[in-house]
């Protein structure tokens, strides 16, 4: 069992834990943007920086990627950490001045609008959507170009044939930069130029799932289980309950 | 021909020696990229035609670069029983005369730079090349074969003692002994950071997982640096040999030569060398009967400066975008395809065969206390003699710039030296007594980097130079982390504003603070060092910034928006040459009388300054 | 897939499959073959190498050597290295853009020339350096530009 020192407190770390995990488990607040517990660590936004004092090369590192090495001593609120986070927040605020999430984050870190020219973006290039799409094996979106010209897009900026309109990207995006238009009949992923009809439930005939989403679920379900993709969540619950005979009252039971 | 053991290498060396010292004159033309840019191809063809036409029997070969790039095209003529004579620059139209002189038994004298000893009779009145001011003080260890051998010839490399270090390593040394030898030589990485090479090898060897990989980092991206290109183009087999030795030392059976796309000739020469080594059975299974298997692949970059960063380079080889990863894990633990990987710079590797050949103790005799051996520098920019120099580490910068380089170009006063490219900084001329080693340069806020030395003179604007580098890193940033992507973009635009005369509201202190923040918070070395050119020039040349910001003036006469171009009526002869080249017809006047520039039309392209033969164009 | 692009790309993919650096290697060969990376080539490569299309597109737009549009008949590379910059590469490329009437998209109207400003070509002692197709020219001044371009212009006239 490894132990690290954060802000003077000696804390136990489990195998494979990152410094960020240890901090959060112990109630030490560390701001993050590109980090998501369900996705691989990326270390890009630089908000979760902490200052290593000893036990590794001293200086600022991203706590979401830094392994909790035994004997590590780090600070999460040192002057160097605070000023670096403030700069990052100022830069993000200039990039996405309209985003309420970024404004709240900046305010919390003491960052105010500066001389840095405003860009009026919503996407802050944290890459959560790209990682989510890749983790699902869909790979519809990726980063294109580089540096300041970097953005998230579908190949050739043409209507995506790979997007299954599962909206995983929408749910992991921290700034609401990805839009899905959902109607009774279909889902439209605006940025990825993908329109997908909703397939109907085999029982109640209500449209509820895109074909790609259904296929993905069926592929990932363990062999031997009943295919789940044909039924809407409500009918599936009823079917499941029926299978376990919790549905019809047993004949021998009296009120 | 397959080479099965150490003895057959020695035999091949013996039998190939006549290639280097044939019984007829040997004319070697420097045909690296820089030589080719200077017209070496036509020079070589002219020699071939003339020797045929005049009936002079010669062996004409293409070699790598002798280093004195400012005097390209360079030609070496080796006369049997005498010495080798080095000429430069050799123009195409001189070749006929030179061949005629050889036919008549006379030594060509025009543009003769010096002689190189080959153990023959001396010609007293020709000084040795090492006495030429450009070569004086240089030691040729890494560049030992450059310009001497035909890089396309396996036999010539073997004739110079090539592959004997490999035979020694595989035949008489364990992997650990090879690592110990490199460790005790004191060799440090020549790519910039100066990490001890032997230690890097040992860490990769001791990493528990296998297979392991060794990669040569030939992504020499620093603008103004071409040491590695010269080595890859001029002595490719030395790198192939070093990679096999490195693979043996760390326990890797696969090696990768990663070479940037901008270097097509280096890629071609290395591919040829791999092919020849394979044919000689020096790559493949059971090399020299040692039981050691090793294969080598060439992977081309595709145009990204950040690929030089180790984790980004690994992604590039894997067919991904060159985005760096935070460390740990280090490549020595989890690198290419997640396996232990050792990445060495080209120049570092070029040291390996000679260290094994002559021993760590011999090698440690060169250089400084903490920086052993030699370092290659590319001396370019506003300097009188440009070229590739190899000096012992610790040589004072003044000896390089003023001694070998001969000071400013056209007598201009040297103002500063930019080292380490976009990751480095400038060193003012007052500090030129500084020794060129890792620690001294770092103390100045710069870095050794890969070895580009760009001389900046009174005609160079420090603000414009900083703007150039920030624009470079802005375009080369991968865009992954916030401080580098957004911060460098901001700094770059501030500098654009300053040189465009729109810097009135710029707060230099605030700029410095943002620079420090980017350096501290960025993910990889590119972002962490990107503000260096700005921070160092602000430190040493703040007055130049202030002149731009507060007086709207560029003291060096470079920033076009702040310039005023006029014609000196005293000097102008009215030749009308400038009228003809002005793209916007801003110059007018009567023939044979002084001309004038219409300021409302002038776009400050300086085409007039370029063409004027009477030095009549004033730029202030 | 039956088109020339599809067939040639398929052959290239098979040659590179399974070797280190296969994706960038194959992309480079496709670009050498067609002068740029045609969309169909990228799509074919994705299915042949079994790599997601989005990843190949990401790579193709990340590295500056790849181009997604056809170049001119003659491709000019103006070196932007430090030594070249200090000796006037900016003015030189401005002149080339001006004289050859090349806009921001980098290709002249008659498609005879295209220009890229490229990273250091490593011929710093010959600065400023310009490469046209496979030929490298050193110590190029504004006044030499017309002479250097002449042979390429002539060839173009013949074809027009």
PDB file of C-alpha atoms in Angstrom, chain A residues 42-46 49 56 60 62 65-67 84 87 91-92 95 115-117 119 124-125 143 146-148 150, chain B residues 303-304 321 323 326 328 330 475-483 485-487 489-490 514 517-518 520-523:
ATOM      1  CA  UNK A  42      -5.690  12.868 -20.804  1.00  0.00           C
ATOM      2  CA  UNK A  43      -3.903  15.657 -18.897  1.00  0.00           C
ATOM      3  CA  UNK A  44      -4.806  18.382 -21.388  1.00  0.00           C
ATOM      4  CA  UNK A  45      -6.790  21.151 -19.667  1.00  0.00           C
ATOM      5  CA  UNK A  46      -4.118  21.721 -16.973  1.00  0.00           C
ATOM      6  CA  UNK A  49      -2.217  20.882 -11.677  1.00  0.00           C
ATOM      7  CA  UNK A  56       9.382  12.923  -8.000  1.00  0.00           C
ATOM      8  CA  UNK A  60       3.708  21.309 -11.610  1.00  0.00           C
ATOM      9  CA  UNK A  62      -1.461  17.180 -13.879  1.00  0.00           C
ATOM     10  CA  UNK A  65      -2.284  11.533 -14.861  1.00  0.00           C
ATOM     11  CA  UNK A  66       0.234  11.494 -12.001  1.00  0.00           C
ATOM     12  CA  UNK A  67       0.417   8.082 -10.330  1.00  0.00           C
ATOM     13  CA  UNK A  84      -1.037  28.508 -13.004  1.00  0.00           C
ATOM     14  CA  UNK A  87      -3.812  31.630 -16.057  1.00  0.00           C
ATOM     15  CA  UNK A  91      -7.202  31.561 -21.241  1.00  0.00           C
ATOM     16  CA  UNK A  92     -10.313  29.377 -21.219  1.00  0.00           C
ATOM     17  CA  UNK A  95     -11.769  31.162 -25.560  1.00  0.00           C
ATOM     18  CA  UNK A 115      -6.376  41.687 -22.308  1.00  0.00           C
ATOM     19  CA  UNK A 116      -6.465  38.313 -24.072  1.00  0.00           C
ATOM     20  CA  UNK A 117      -8.716  38.692 -27.147  1.00  0.00           C
ATOM     21  CA  UNK A 119     -12.787  33.960 -29.287  1.00  0.00           C
ATOM     22  CA  UNK A 124     -12.700  24.063 -25.110  1.00  0.00           C
ATOM     23  CA  UNK A 125     -11.032  21.060 -26.798  1.00  0.00           C
ATOM     24  CA  UNK A 143      -9.480  16.066 -33.528  1.00  0.00           C
ATOM     25  CA  UNK A 146      -3.502  21.200 -34.898  1.00  0.00           C
ATOM     26  CA  UNK A 147      -2.584  24.054 -32.579  1.00  0.00           C
ATOM     27  CA  UNK A 148      -4.990  26.984 -32.568  1.00  0.00           C
ATOM     28  CA  UNK A 150      -7.512  22.299 -33.769  1.00  0.00           C
TER      29      UNK A 150
ATOM     30  CA  UNK B 303       5.942  17.542 -40.895  1.00  0.00           C
ATOM     31  CA  UNK B 304       5.424  18.296 -37.212  1.00  0.00           C
ATOM     32  CA  UNK B 321      -1.234  12.390 -34.300  1.00  0.00           C
ATOM     33  CA  UNK B 323       0.441  14.506 -29.250  1.00  0.00           C
ATOM     34  CA  UNK B 326       2.261  13.455 -19.570  1.00  0.00           C
ATOM     35  CA  UNK B 328       5.266   9.143 -16.053  1.00  0.00           C
ATOM     36  CA  UNK B 330       8.524   7.202 -19.279  1.00  0.00           C
ATOM     37  CA  UNK B 475       1.854  26.801 -35.722  1.00  0.00           C
ATOM     38  CA  UNK B 476       3.681  23.742 -34.374  1.00  0.00           C
ATOM     39  CA  UNK B 477       1.805  23.384 -31.078  1.00  0.00           C
ATOM     40  CA  UNK B 478      -0.261  20.213 -31.222  1.00  0.00           C
ATOM     41  CA  UNK B 479      -3.107  22.051 -29.510  1.00  0.00           C
ATOM     42  CA  UNK B 480      -3.650  19.485 -26.789  1.00  0.00           C
ATOM     43  CA  UNK B 481      -3.049  21.540 -23.656  1.00  0.00           C
ATOM     44  CA  UNK B 482      -4.597  24.914 -22.866  1.00  0.00           C
ATOM     45  CA  UNK B 483      -1.560  27.023 -21.903  1.00  0.00           C
ATOM     46  CA  UNK B 485      -2.449  26.329 -27.492  1.00  0.00           C
ATOM     47  CA  UNK B 486      -4.188  29.458 -26.187  1.00  0.00           C
ATOM     48  CA  UNK B 487      -1.269  31.144 -24.428  1.00  0.00           C
ATOM     49  CA  UNK B 489      -1.432  32.142 -29.651  1.00  0.00           C
ATOM     50  CA  UNK B 490      -1.957  35.189 -27.459  1.00  0.00           C
ATOM     51  CA  UNK B 514       1.964  35.132 -18.975  1.00  0.00           C
ATOM     52  CA  UNK B 517       2.792  30.847 -16.534  1.00  0.00           C
ATOM     53  CA  UNK B 518       2.881  29.024 -19.887  1.00  0.00           C
ATOM     54  CA  UNK B 520       5.148  26.312 -15.729  1.00  0.00           C
ATOM     55  CA  UNK B 521       1.758  24.907 -16.742  1.00  0.00           C
ATOM     56  CA  UNK B 522       2.265  23.352 -20.203  1.00  0.00           C
ATOM     57  CA  UNK B 523       2.158  19.611 -20.704  1.00  0.00           C
TER      58      UNK B 523
END
